[in-house]
Coordinates of N, CA and C in Angstrom, one line a residue:
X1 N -5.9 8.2 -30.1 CA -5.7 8.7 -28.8 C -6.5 7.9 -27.8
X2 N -7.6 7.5 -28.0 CA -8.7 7.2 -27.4 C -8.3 5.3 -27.2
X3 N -7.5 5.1 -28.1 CA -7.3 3.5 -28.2 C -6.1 3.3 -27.3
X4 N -5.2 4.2 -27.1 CA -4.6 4.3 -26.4 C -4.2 4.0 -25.1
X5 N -5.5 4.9 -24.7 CA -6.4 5.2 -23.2 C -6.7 3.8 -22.9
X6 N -7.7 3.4 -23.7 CA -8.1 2.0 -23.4 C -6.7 1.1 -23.3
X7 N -5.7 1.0 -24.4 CA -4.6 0.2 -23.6 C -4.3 0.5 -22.4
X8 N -4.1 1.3 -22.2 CA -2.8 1.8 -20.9 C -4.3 1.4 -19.7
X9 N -5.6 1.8 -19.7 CA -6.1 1.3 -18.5 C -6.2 0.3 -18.5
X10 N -6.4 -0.8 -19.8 CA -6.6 -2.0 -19.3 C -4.9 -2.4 -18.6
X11 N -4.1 -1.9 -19.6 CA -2.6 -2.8 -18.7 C -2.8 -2.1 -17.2
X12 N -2.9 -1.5 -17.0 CA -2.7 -0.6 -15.5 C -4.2 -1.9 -14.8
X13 N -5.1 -1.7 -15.0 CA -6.2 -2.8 -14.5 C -5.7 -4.2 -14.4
X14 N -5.1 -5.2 -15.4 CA -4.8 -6.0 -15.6 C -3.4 -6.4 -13.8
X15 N -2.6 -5.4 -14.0 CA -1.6 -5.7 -13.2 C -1.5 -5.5 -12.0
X16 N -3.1 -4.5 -11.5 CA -3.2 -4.2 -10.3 C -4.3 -5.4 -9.8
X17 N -4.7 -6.3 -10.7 CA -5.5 -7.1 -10.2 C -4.5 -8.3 -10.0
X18 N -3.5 -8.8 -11.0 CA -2.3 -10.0 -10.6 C -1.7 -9.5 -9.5
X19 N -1.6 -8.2 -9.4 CA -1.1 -7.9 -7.7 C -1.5 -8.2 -6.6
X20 N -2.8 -8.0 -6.9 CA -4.0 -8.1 -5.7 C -3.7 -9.3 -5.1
X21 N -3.9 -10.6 -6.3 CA -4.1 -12.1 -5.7 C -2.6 -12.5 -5.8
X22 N -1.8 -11.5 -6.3 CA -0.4 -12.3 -5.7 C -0.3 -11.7 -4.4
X23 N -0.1 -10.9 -4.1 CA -0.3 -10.6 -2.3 C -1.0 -11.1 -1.7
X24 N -2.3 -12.0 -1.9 CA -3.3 -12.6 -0.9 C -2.5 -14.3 -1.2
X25 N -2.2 -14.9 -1.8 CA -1.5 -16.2 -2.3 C -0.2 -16.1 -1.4
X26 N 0.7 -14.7 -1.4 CA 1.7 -14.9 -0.7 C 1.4 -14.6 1.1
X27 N 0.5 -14.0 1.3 CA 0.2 -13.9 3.1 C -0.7 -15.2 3.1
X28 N -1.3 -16.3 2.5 CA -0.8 -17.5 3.1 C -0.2 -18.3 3.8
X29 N 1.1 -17.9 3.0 CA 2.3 -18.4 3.4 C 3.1 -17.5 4.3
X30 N 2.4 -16.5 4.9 CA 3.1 -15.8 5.8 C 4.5 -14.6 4.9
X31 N 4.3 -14.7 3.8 CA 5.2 -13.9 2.9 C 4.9 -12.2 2.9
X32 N 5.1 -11.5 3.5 CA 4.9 -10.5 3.7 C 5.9 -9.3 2.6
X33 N 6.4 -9.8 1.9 CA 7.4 -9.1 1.4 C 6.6 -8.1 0.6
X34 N 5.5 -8.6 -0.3 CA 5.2 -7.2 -1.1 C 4.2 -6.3 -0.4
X35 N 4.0 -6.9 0.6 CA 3.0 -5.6 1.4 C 3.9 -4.5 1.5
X36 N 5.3 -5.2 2.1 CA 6.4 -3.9 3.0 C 6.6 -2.8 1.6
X37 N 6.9 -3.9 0.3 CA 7.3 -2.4 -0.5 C 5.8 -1.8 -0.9
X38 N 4.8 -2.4 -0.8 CA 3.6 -1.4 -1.1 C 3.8 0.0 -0.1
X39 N 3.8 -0.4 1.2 CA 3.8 0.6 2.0 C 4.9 1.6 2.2
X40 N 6.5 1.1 1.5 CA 7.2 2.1 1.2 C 7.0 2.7 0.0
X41 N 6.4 2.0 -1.2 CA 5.9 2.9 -2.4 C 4.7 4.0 -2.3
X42 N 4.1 3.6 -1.7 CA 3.0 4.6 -0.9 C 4.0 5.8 0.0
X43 N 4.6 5.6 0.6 CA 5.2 6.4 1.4 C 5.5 7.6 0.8
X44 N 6.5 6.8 -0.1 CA 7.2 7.6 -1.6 C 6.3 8.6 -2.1
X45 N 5.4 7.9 -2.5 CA 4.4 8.8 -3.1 C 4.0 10.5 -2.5
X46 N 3.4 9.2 -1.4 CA 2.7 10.7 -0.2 C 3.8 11.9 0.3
X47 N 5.0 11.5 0.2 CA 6.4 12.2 0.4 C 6.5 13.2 -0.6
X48 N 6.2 12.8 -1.9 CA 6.8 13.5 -3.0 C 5.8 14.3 -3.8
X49 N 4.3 13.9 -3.3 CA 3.3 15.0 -3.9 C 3.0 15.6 -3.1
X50 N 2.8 15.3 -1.7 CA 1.9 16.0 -0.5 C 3.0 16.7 0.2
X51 N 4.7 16.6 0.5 CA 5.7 16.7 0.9 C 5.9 16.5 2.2
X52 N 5.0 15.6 2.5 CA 5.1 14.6 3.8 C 6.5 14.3 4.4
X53 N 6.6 13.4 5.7 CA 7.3 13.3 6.2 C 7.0 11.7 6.5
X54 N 6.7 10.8 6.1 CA 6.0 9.5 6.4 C 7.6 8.9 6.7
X55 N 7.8 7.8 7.4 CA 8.6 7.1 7.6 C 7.7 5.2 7.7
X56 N 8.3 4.5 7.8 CA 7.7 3.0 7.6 C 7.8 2.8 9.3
X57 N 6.7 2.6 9.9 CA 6.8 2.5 11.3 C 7.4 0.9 11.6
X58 N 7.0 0.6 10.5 CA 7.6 -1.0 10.7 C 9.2 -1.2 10.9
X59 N 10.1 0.4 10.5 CA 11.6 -0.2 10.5 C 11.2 0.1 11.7
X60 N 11.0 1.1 12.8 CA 11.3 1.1 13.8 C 10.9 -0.3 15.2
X61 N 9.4 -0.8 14.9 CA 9.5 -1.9 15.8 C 9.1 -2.7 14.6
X62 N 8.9 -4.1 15.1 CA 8.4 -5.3 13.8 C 6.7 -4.6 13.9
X63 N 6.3 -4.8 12.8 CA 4.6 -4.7 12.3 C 4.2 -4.3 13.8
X64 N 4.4 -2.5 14.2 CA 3.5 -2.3 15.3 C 1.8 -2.2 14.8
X65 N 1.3 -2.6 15.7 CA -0.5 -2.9 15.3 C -1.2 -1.4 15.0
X66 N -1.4 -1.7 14.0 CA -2.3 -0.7 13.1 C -1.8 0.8 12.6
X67 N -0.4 1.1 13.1 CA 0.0 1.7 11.8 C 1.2 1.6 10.9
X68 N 1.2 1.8 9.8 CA 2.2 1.4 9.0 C 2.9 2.8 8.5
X69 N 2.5 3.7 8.3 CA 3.2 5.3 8.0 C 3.1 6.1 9.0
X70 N 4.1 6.6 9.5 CA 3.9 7.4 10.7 C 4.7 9.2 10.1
X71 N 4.3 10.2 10.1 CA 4.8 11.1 10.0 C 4.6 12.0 11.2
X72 N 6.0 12.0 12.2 CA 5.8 12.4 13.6 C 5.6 14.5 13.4
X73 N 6.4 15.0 11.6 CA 6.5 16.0 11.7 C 4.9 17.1 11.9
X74 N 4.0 16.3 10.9 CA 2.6 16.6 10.6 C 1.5 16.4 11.4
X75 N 2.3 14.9 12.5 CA 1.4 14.2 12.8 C 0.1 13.5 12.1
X76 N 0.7 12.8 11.4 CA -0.1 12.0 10.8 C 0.3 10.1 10.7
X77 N -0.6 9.7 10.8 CA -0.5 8.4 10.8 C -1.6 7.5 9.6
X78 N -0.8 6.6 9.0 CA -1.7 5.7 8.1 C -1.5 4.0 8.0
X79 N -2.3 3.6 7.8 CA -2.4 2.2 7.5 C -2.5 1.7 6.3
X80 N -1.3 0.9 5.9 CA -1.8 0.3 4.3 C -2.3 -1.0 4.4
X81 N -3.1 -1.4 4.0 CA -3.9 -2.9 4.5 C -4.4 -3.3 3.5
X82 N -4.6 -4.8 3.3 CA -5.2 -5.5 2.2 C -5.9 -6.3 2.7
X83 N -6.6 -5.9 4.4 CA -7.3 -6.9 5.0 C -8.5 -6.2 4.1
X84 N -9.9 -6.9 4.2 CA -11.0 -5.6 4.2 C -12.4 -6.2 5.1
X85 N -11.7 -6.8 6.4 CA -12.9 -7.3 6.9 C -13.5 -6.0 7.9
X86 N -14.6 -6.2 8.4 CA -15.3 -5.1 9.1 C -14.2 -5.0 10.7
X87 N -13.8 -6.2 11.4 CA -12.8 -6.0 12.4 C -11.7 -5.4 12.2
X88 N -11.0 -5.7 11.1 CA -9.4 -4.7 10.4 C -10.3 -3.4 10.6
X89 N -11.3 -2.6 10.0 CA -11.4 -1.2 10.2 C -11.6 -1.0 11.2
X90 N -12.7 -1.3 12.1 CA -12.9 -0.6 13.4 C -12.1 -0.7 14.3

C-alpha cells in the first residue's frame, strides 16, 4: 500500500513539474494555450467542489488584466498565474 503511495506521488510530482517548464518554454514563444486550459481546469474544479459559479473572464474580453475567474454570482474573483515575481502580486 505504502509502495503504492510512493508511485502515484512520484508520477503526480513528476508531471506537474514537466508541466511547469512546458508552460514557461511555451510563454516564450508567446504560446498561451496551456495556461487557458489550466484556468478552465481550475474553474472546473472550483465549480464542482465549492459549487461556484467561476466563468473564464478571458472569453468575455482578450486577457483582461489580473483576473482570470470571475464569479459575478458570489462575487468572487481569481487569478491563475505562473508569473511569481513580487510586481505580478502586488
Amino acid at each position: 500500500m505504502v509502495d503504492l503511495r510512493q508511485k502515484a506521488f512520484n508520477n503526480i510530482s513528476r508531471i506537474l513539474a514537466i508541466t511547469r517548464y512546458d508552460i514557461e518554454q511555451r510563454q516564450l514563444v508567446n504560446d498561451y494555450g496551456l495556461n487557458i486550459h489550466a484556468e478552465n481546469y481550475l474553474r472546473d474544479i472550483f465549480n464542482f467542489i465549492y459549487g461556484f459559479s467561476f466563468e473564464n473572464a478571458n472569453f468575455e474580453s482578450q486577457n483582461i488584466a489580473h483576473i482570470d475567474l470571475i464569479d459575478k454570482t458570489n462575487k468572487l474573483l481569481y487569478q491563475i498565474t505562473t508569473t511569481r515575481t513580487k510586481e505580478k502580486i502586488e
